[in-house]
mmCIF file of C-alpha atoms in Angstrom:
data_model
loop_
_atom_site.group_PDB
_atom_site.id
_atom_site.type_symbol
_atom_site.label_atom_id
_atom_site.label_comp_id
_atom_site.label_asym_id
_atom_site.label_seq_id
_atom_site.Cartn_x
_atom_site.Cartn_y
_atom_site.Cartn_z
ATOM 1 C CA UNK A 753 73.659 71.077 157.252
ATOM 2 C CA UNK A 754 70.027 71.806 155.617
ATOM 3 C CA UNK A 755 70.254 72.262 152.184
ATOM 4 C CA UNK A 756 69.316 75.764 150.890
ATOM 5 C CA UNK A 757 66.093 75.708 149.486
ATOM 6 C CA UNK A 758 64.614 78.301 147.141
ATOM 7 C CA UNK A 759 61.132 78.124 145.876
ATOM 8 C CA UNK A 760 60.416 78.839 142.077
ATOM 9 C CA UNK A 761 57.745 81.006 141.741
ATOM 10 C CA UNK A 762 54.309 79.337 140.544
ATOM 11 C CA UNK A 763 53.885 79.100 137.301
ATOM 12 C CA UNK A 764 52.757 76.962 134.574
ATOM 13 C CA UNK A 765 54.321 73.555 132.174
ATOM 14 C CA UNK A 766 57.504 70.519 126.855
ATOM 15 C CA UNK A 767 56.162 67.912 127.656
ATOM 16 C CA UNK A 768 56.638 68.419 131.105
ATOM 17 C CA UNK A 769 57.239 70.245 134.273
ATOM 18 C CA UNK A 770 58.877 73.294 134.204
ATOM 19 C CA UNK A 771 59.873 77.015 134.228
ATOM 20 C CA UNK A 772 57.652 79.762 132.635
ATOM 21 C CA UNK A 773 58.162 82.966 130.807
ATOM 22 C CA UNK A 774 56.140 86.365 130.469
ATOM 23 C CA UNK A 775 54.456 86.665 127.176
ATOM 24 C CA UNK A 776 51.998 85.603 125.418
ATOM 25 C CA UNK A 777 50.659 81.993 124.852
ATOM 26 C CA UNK A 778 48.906 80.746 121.455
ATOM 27 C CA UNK A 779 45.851 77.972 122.779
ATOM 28 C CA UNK A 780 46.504 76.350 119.361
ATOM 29 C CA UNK A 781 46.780 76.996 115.527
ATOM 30 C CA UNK A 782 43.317 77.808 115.628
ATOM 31 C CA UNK A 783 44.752 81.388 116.330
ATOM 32 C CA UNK A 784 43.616 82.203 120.170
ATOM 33 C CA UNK A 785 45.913 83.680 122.456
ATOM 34 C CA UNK A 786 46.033 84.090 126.451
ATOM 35 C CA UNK A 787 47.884 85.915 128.199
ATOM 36 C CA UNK A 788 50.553 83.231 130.322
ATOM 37 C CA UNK A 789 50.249 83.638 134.439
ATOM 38 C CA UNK A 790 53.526 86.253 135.192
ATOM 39 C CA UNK A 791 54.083 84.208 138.114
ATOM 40 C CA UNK A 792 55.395 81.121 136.528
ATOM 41 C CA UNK A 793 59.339 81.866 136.337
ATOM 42 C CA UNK A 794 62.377 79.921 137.127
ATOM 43 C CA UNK A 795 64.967 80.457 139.633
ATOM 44 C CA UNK A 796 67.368 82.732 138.195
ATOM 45 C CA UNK A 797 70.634 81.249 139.346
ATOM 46 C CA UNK A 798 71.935 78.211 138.028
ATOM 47 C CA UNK A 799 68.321 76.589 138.832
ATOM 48 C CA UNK A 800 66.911 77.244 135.128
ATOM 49 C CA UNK A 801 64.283 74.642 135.208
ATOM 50 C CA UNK A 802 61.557 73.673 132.952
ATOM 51 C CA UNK A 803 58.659 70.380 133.291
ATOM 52 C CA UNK A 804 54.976 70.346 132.038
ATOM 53 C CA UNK A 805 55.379 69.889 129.406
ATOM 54 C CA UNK A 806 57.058 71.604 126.934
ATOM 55 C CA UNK A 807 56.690 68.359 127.047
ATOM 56 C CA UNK A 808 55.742 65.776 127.954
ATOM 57 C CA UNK A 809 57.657 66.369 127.470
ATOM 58 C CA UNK A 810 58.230 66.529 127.988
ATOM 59 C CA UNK A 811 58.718 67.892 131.655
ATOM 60 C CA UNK A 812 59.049 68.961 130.501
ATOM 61 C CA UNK A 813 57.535 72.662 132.141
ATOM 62 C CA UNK A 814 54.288 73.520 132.538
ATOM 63 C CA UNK A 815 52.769 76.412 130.807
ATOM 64 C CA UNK A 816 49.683 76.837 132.700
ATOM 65 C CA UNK A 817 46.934 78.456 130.242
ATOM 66 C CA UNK A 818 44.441 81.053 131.534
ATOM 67 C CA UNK A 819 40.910 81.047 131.804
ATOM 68 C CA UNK A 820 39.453 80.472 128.296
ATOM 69 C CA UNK A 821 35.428 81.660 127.400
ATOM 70 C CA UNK A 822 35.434 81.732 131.640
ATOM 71 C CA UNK A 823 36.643 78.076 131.973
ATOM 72 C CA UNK A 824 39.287 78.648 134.600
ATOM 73 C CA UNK A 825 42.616 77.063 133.652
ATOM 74 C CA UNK A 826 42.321 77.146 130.586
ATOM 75 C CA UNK A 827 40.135 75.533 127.506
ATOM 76 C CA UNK A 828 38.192 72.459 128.931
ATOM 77 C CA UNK A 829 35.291 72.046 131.824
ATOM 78 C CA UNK A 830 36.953 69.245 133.670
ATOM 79 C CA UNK A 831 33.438 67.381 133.006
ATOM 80 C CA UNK A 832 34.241 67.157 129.241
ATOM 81 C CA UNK A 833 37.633 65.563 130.041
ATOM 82 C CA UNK A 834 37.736 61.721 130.332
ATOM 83 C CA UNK A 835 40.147 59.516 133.155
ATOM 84 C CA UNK A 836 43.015 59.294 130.645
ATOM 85 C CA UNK A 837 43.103 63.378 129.858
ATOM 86 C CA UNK A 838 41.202 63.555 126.621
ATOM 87 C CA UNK A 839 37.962 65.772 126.120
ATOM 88 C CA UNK A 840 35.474 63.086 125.770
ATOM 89 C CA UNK A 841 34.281 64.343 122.404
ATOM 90 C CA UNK A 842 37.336 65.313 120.489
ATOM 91 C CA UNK A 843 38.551 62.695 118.108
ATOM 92 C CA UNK A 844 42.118 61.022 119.171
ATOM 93 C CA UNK A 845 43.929 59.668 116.309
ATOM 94 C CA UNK A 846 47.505 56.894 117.493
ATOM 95 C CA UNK A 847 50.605 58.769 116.132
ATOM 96 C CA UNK A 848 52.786 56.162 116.881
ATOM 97 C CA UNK A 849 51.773 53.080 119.229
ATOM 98 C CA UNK A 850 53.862 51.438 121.984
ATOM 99 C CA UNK A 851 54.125 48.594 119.950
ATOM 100 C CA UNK A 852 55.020 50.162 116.597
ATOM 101 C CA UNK A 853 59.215 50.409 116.039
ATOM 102 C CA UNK A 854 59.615 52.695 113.411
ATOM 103 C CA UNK A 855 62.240 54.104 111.251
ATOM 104 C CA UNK A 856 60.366 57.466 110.871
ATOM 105 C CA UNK A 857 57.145 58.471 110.325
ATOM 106 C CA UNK A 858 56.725 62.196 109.753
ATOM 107 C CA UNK A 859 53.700 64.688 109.396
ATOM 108 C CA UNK A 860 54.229 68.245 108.023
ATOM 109 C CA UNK A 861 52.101 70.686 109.354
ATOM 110 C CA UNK A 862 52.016 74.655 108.369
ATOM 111 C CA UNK A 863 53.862 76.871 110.430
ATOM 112 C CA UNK A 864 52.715 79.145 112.679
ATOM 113 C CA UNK A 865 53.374 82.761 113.035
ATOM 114 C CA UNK A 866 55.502 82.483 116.137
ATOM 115 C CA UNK A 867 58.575 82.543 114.351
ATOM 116 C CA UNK A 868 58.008 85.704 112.833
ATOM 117 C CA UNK A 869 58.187 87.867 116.182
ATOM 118 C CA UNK A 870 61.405 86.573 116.724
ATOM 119 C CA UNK A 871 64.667 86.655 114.961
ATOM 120 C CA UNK A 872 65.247 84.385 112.140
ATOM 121 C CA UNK A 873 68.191 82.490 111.632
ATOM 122 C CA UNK A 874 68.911 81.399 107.984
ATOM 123 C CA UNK A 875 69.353 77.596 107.374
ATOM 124 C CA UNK A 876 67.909 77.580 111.024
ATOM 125 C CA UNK A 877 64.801 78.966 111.619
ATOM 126 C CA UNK A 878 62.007 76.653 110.427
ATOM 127 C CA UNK A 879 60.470 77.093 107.228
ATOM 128 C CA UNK A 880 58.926 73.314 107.131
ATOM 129 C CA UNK A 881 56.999 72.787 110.378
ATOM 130 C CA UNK A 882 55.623 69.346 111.570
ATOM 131 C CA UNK A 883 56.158 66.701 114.062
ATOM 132 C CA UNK A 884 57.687 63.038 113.558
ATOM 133 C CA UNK A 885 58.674 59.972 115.866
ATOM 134 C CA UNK A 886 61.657 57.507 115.403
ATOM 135 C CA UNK A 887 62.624 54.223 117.009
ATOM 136 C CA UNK A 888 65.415 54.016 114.998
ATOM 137 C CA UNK A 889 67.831 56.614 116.751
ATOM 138 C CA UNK A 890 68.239 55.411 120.255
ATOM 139 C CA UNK A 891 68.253 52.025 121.491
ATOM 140 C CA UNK A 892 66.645 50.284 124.368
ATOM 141 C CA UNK A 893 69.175 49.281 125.629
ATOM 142 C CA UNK A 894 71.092 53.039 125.460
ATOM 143 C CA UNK A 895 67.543 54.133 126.371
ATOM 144 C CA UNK A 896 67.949 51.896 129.871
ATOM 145 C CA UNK A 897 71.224 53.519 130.631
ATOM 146 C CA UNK A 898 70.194 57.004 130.026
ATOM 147 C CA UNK A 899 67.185 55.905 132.549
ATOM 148 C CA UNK A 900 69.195 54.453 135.078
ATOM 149 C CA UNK A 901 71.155 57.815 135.571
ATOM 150 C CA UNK A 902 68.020 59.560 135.578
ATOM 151 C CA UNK A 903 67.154 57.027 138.978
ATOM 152 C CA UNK A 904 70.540 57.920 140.481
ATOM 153 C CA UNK A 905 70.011 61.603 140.190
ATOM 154 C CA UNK A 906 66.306 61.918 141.282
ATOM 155 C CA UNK A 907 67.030 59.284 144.222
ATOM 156 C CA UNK A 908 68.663 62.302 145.867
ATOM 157 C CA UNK A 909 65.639 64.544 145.828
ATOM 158 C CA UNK A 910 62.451 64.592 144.253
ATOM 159 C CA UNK A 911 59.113 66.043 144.720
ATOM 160 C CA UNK A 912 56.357 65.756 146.882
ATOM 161 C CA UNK A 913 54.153 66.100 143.962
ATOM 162 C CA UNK A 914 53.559 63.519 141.089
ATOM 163 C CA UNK A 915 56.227 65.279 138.978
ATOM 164 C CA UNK A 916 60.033 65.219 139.532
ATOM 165 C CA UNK A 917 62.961 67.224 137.451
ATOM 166 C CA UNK A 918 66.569 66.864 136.845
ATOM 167 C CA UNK A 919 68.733 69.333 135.392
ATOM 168 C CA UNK A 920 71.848 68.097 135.000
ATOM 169 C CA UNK A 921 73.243 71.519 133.283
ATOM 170 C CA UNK A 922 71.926 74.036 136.074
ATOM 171 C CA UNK A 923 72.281 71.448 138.648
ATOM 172 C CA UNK A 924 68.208 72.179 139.552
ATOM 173 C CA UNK A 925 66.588 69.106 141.543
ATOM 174 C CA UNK A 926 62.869 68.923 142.512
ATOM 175 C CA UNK A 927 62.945 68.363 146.186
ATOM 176 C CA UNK A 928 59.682 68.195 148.184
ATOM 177 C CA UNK A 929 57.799 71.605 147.376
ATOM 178 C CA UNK A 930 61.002 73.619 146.405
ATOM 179 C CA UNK A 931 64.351 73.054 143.884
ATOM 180 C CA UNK A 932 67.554 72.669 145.343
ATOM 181 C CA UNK A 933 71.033 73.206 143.205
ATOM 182 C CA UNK A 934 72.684 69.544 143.408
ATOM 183 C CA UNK A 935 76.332 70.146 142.478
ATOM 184 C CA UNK A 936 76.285 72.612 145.211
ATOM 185 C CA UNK A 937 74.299 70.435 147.922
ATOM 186 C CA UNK A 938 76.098 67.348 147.320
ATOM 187 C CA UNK A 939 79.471 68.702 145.737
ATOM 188 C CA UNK A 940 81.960 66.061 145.573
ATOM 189 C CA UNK A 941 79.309 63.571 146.386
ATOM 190 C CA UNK A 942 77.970 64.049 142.967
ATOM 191 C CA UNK A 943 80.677 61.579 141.555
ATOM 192 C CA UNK A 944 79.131 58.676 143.392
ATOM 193 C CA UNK A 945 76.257 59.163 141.852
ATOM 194 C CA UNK A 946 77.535 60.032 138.016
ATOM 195 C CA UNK A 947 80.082 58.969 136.144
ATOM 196 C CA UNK A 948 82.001 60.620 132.999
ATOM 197 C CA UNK A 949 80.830 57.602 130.744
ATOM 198 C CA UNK A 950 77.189 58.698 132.328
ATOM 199 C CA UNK A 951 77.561 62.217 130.646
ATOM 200 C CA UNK A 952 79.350 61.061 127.704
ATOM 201 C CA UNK A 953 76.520 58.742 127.115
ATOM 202 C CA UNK A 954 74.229 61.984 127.557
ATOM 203 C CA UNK A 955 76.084 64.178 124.952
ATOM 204 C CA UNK A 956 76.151 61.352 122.654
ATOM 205 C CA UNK A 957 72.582 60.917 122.634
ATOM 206 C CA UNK A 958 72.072 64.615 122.314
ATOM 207 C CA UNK A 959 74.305 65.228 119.047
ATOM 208 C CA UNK A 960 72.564 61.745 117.666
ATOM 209 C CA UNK A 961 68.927 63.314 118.299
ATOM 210 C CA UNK A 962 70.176 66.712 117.054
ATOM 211 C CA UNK A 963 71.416 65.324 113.678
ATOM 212 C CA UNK A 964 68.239 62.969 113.060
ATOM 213 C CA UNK A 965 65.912 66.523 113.868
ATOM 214 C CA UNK A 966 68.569 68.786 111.207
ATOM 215 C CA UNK A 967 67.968 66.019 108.381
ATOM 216 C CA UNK A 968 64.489 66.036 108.961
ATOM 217 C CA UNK A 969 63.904 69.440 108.737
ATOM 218 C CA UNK A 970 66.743 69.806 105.963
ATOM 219 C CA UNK A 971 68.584 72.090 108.060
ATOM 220 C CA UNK A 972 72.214 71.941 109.377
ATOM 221 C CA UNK A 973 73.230 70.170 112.583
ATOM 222 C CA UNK A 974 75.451 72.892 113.307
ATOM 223 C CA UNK A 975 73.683 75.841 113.051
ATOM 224 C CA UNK A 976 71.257 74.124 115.791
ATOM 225 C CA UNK A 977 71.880 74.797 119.730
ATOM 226 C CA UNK A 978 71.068 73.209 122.565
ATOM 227 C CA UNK A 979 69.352 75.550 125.311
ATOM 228 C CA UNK A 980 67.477 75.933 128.442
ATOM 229 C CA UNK A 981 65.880 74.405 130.148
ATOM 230 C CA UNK A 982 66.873 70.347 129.111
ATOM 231 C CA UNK A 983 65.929 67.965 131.644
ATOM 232 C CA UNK A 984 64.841 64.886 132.952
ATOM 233 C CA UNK A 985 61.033 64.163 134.392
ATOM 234 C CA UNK A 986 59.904 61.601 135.971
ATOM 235 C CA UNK A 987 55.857 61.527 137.013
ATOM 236 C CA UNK A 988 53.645 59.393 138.860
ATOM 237 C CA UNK A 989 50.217 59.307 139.798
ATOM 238 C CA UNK A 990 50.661 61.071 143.185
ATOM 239 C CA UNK A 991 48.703 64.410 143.314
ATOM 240 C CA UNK A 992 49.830 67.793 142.853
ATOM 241 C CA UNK A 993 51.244 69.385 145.977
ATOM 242 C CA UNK A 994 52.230 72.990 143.812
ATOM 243 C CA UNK A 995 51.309 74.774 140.171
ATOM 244 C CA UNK A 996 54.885 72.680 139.277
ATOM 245 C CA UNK A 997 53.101 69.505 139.611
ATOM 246 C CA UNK A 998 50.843 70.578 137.075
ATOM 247 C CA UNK A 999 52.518 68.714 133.602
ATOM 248 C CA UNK A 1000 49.088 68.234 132.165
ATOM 249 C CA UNK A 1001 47.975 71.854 130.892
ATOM 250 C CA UNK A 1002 47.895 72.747 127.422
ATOM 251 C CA UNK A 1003 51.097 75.099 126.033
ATOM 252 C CA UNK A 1004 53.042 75.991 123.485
ATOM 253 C CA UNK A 1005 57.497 75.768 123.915
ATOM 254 C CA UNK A 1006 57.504 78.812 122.045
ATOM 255 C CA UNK A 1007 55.187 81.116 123.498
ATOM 256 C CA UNK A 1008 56.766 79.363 126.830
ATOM 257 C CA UNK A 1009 60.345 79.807 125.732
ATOM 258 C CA UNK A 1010 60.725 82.327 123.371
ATOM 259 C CA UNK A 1011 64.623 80.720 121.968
ATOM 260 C CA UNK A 1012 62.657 77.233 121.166
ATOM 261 C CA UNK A 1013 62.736 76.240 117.827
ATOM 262 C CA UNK A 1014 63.079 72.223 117.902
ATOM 263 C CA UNK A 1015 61.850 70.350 120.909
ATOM 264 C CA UNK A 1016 62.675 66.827 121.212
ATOM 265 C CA UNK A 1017 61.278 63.898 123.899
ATOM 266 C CA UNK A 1018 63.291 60.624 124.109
ATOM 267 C CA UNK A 1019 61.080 57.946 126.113
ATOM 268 C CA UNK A 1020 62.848 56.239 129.063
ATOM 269 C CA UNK A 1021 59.670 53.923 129.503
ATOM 270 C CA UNK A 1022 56.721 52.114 128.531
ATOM 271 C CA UNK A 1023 53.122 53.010 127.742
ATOM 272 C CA UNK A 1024 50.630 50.156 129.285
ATOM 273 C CA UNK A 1025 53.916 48.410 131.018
ATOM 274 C CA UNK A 1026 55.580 50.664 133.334
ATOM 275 C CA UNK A 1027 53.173 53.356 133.193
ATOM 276 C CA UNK A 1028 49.279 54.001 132.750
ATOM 277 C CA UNK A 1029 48.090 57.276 131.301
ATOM 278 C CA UNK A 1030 50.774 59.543 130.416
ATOM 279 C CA UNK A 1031 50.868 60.042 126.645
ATOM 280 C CA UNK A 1032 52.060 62.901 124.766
ATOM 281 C CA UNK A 1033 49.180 64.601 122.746
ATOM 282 C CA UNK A 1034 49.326 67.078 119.848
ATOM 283 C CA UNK A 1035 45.842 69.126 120.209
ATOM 284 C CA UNK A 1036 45.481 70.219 116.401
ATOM 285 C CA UNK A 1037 41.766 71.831 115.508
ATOM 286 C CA UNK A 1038 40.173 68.446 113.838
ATOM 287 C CA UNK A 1039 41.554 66.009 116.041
ATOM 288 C CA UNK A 1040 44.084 64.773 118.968
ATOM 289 C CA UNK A 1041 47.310 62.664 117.762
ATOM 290 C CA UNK A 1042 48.428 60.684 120.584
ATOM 291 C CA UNK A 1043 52.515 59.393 120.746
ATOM 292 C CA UNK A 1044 52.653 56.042 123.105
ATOM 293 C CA UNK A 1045 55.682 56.381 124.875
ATOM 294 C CA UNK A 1046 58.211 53.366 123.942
ATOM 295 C CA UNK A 1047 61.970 53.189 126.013
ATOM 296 C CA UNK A 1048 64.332 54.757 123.161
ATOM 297 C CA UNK A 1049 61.776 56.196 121.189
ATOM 298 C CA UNK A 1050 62.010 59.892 120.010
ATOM 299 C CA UNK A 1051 59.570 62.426 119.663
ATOM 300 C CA UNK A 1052 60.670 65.658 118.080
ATOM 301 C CA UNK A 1053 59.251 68.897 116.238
ATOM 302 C CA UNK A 1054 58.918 72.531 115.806
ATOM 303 C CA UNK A 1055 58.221 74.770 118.784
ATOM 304 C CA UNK A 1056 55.563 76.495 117.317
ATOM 305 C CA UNK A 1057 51.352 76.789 117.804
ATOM 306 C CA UNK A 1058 51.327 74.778 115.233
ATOM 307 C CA UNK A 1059 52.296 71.842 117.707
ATOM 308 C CA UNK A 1060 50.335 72.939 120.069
ATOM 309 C CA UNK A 1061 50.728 69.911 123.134
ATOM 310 C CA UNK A 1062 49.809 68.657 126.532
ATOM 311 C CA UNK A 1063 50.790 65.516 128.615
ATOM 312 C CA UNK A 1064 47.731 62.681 130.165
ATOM 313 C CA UNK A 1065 48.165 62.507 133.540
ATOM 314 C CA UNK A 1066 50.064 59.260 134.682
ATOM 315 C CA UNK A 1067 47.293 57.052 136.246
ATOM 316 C CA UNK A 1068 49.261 54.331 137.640
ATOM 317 C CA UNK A 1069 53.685 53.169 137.291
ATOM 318 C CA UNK A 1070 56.393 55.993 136.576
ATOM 319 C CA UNK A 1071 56.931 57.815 133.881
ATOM 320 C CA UNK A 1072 60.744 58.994 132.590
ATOM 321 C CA UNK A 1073 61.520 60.845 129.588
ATOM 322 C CA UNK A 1074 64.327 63.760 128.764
ATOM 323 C CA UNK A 1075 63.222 66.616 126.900
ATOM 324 C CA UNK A 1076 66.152 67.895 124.655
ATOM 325 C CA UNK A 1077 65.432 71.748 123.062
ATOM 326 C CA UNK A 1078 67.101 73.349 120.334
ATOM 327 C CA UNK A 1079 67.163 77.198 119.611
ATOM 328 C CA UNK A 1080 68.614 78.722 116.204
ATOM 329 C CA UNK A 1081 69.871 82.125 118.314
ATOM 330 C CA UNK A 1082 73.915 81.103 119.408
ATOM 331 C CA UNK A 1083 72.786 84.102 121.913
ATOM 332 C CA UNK A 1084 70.926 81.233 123.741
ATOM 333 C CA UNK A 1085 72.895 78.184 123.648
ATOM 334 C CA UNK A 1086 74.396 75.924 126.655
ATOM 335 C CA UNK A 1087 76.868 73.643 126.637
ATOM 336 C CA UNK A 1088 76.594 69.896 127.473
ATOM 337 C CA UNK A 1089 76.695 69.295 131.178
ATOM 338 C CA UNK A 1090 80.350 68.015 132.571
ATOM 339 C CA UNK A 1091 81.037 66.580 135.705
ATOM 340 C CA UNK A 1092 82.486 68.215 138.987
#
């Protein structure tokens, strides 16, 4: 029997592919706003999804900006942008480089004024904004693992575009031009592809990542939540086939998403050895700060304009990564994903 496919409206990219929300989208700190394409929504069953990019991430999601001074898509002539994604004039400064391992490096940034048209949550809601990286919270070797069940999962579908998702909480699987639900496609089938020490692993690595982000920000771990959409991307260099392709446009997680607070990437490859292109870059007003992707690395930090973010577009290899976002509102929380 043919699976049942329903297409996701188009729509725009944490770091990744992904779903899109109405509302309004901040171009950066710098203070300009655009109004984000209507169109770009997820499927409103279980299929939740997410890539661009919020990000890089994250998939992350893609929040697809609209024309900007009468550029269409958003912000840069594609003359001005070089192979690897980067306007040719804008300074990039190296965040963290492949080949750094670090404990933590951390830059504070001021926060934006996207948290003020939302609820706040005390001991929650961010009053110290910035970005940081760690090497120090995931292994390689855990890092591997986590990747390997990201192979299993995406062997079953993926898209015909250079950007894949997994959802293992909604179940949503790219699958040629469309998403599929995978726990109801495959049902019982889905425990020859997972295991319970594969999602045990997963939660693990999400309450490990949670805690490093909450001592960071000197908040508490437990008045953090994890919510939609979390996923799994994997991109190559293959050319967009649909807007969900598109992980490489400019956007903010919370403009995207209003319930983002903290969004976290954890790296499930290598910049320059499994993959060319493909780094995560924060676009701030003075320059571009570029995070090499390293297997087990972590790249986390407040939802805001103030992180402001895009993806490169892979030129060569695969990319994997698993964006991880956190929300302060309980109202907007999911639980970790459990096996059929």
């Amino acid at each position: 029997m043919a699976p049942q496919r329903r297409a996701l409206p188009r729509g725009p990219d944490s770091a990744g592919p992904g779903p899109g929300r109405g509302g309004r989208r901040h171009s950066s700190a710098r203070k300009g706003r655009f109004q984000q394409d209507p169109r770009g929504r997820w499927l409103k069953a279980a299929i939740l999804l997410l890539l661009s990019a919020a990000a890089g991430g994250g998939l992350v999601v893609w929040s697809r900006l609209r024309s900007q001074d009468g550029i269409p898509g958003g912000g840069i002539p594609a003359e001005r942008v070089t192979e690897g994604g980067i306007p040719a004039e804008e300074v990039t400064e190296v965040l963290a480089h492949r080949s750094d391992h670090l404990q933590d490096r951390f830059v504070e940034v001021p926060c934006s004024e996207d948290y003020g048209s939302h609820r706040r949550f005390a001991g929650c809601t961010p009053r110290k904004c910035g970005r940081g990286v760690t090497d120090a919270v995931i292994t390689r070797e855990e890092a591997e693992r986590i990747r390997r069940i990201a192979e299993r999962g995406l062997s079953l579908g993926g898209s015909d575009g250079g950007a894949s998702i997994l959802d293992l909480h909604s179940g949503a699987l790219s699958l040629g031009k469309h998403f599929v639900n995978l726990y109801r496609y495959f049902g019982d089938k889905i425990q020859d592809i997972f295991t319970e020490e594969d999602f045990a692993l997963y939660r693990d690595v999400r309450q490990r990542i949670q805690q490093r982000i909450a001592q960071v920000f000197g908040i508490s771990s437990s008045a953090m939540y994890l919510t939609k959409p979390t996923f799994f991307s994997r991109m190559n260099s293959t050319g967009a086939k649909t807007t969900h392709d598109e992980y490489w446009h400019p956007h903010v997680d919370k403009v995207t998403y209003g319930s983002f607070d903290y969004t976290s990437l954890l790296y499930l490859s290598d910049y320059s050895k499994d993959f060319g292109g493909g780094r995560f870059v924060f676009m701030d007003a003075d320059s571009n700060k570029t995070v090499e992707p390293r297997a087990g690395r972590v790249s986390f930090f407040t939802s805001g304009s103030e992180n402001l973010h895009r993806v490169e577009r892979v030129q060569w290899g695969t990319r994997f990564a698993i964006t991880i976002s956190f929300t302060c509102d309980p109202q907007h929380s999911i639980g970790d994903p459990l096996l059929p």
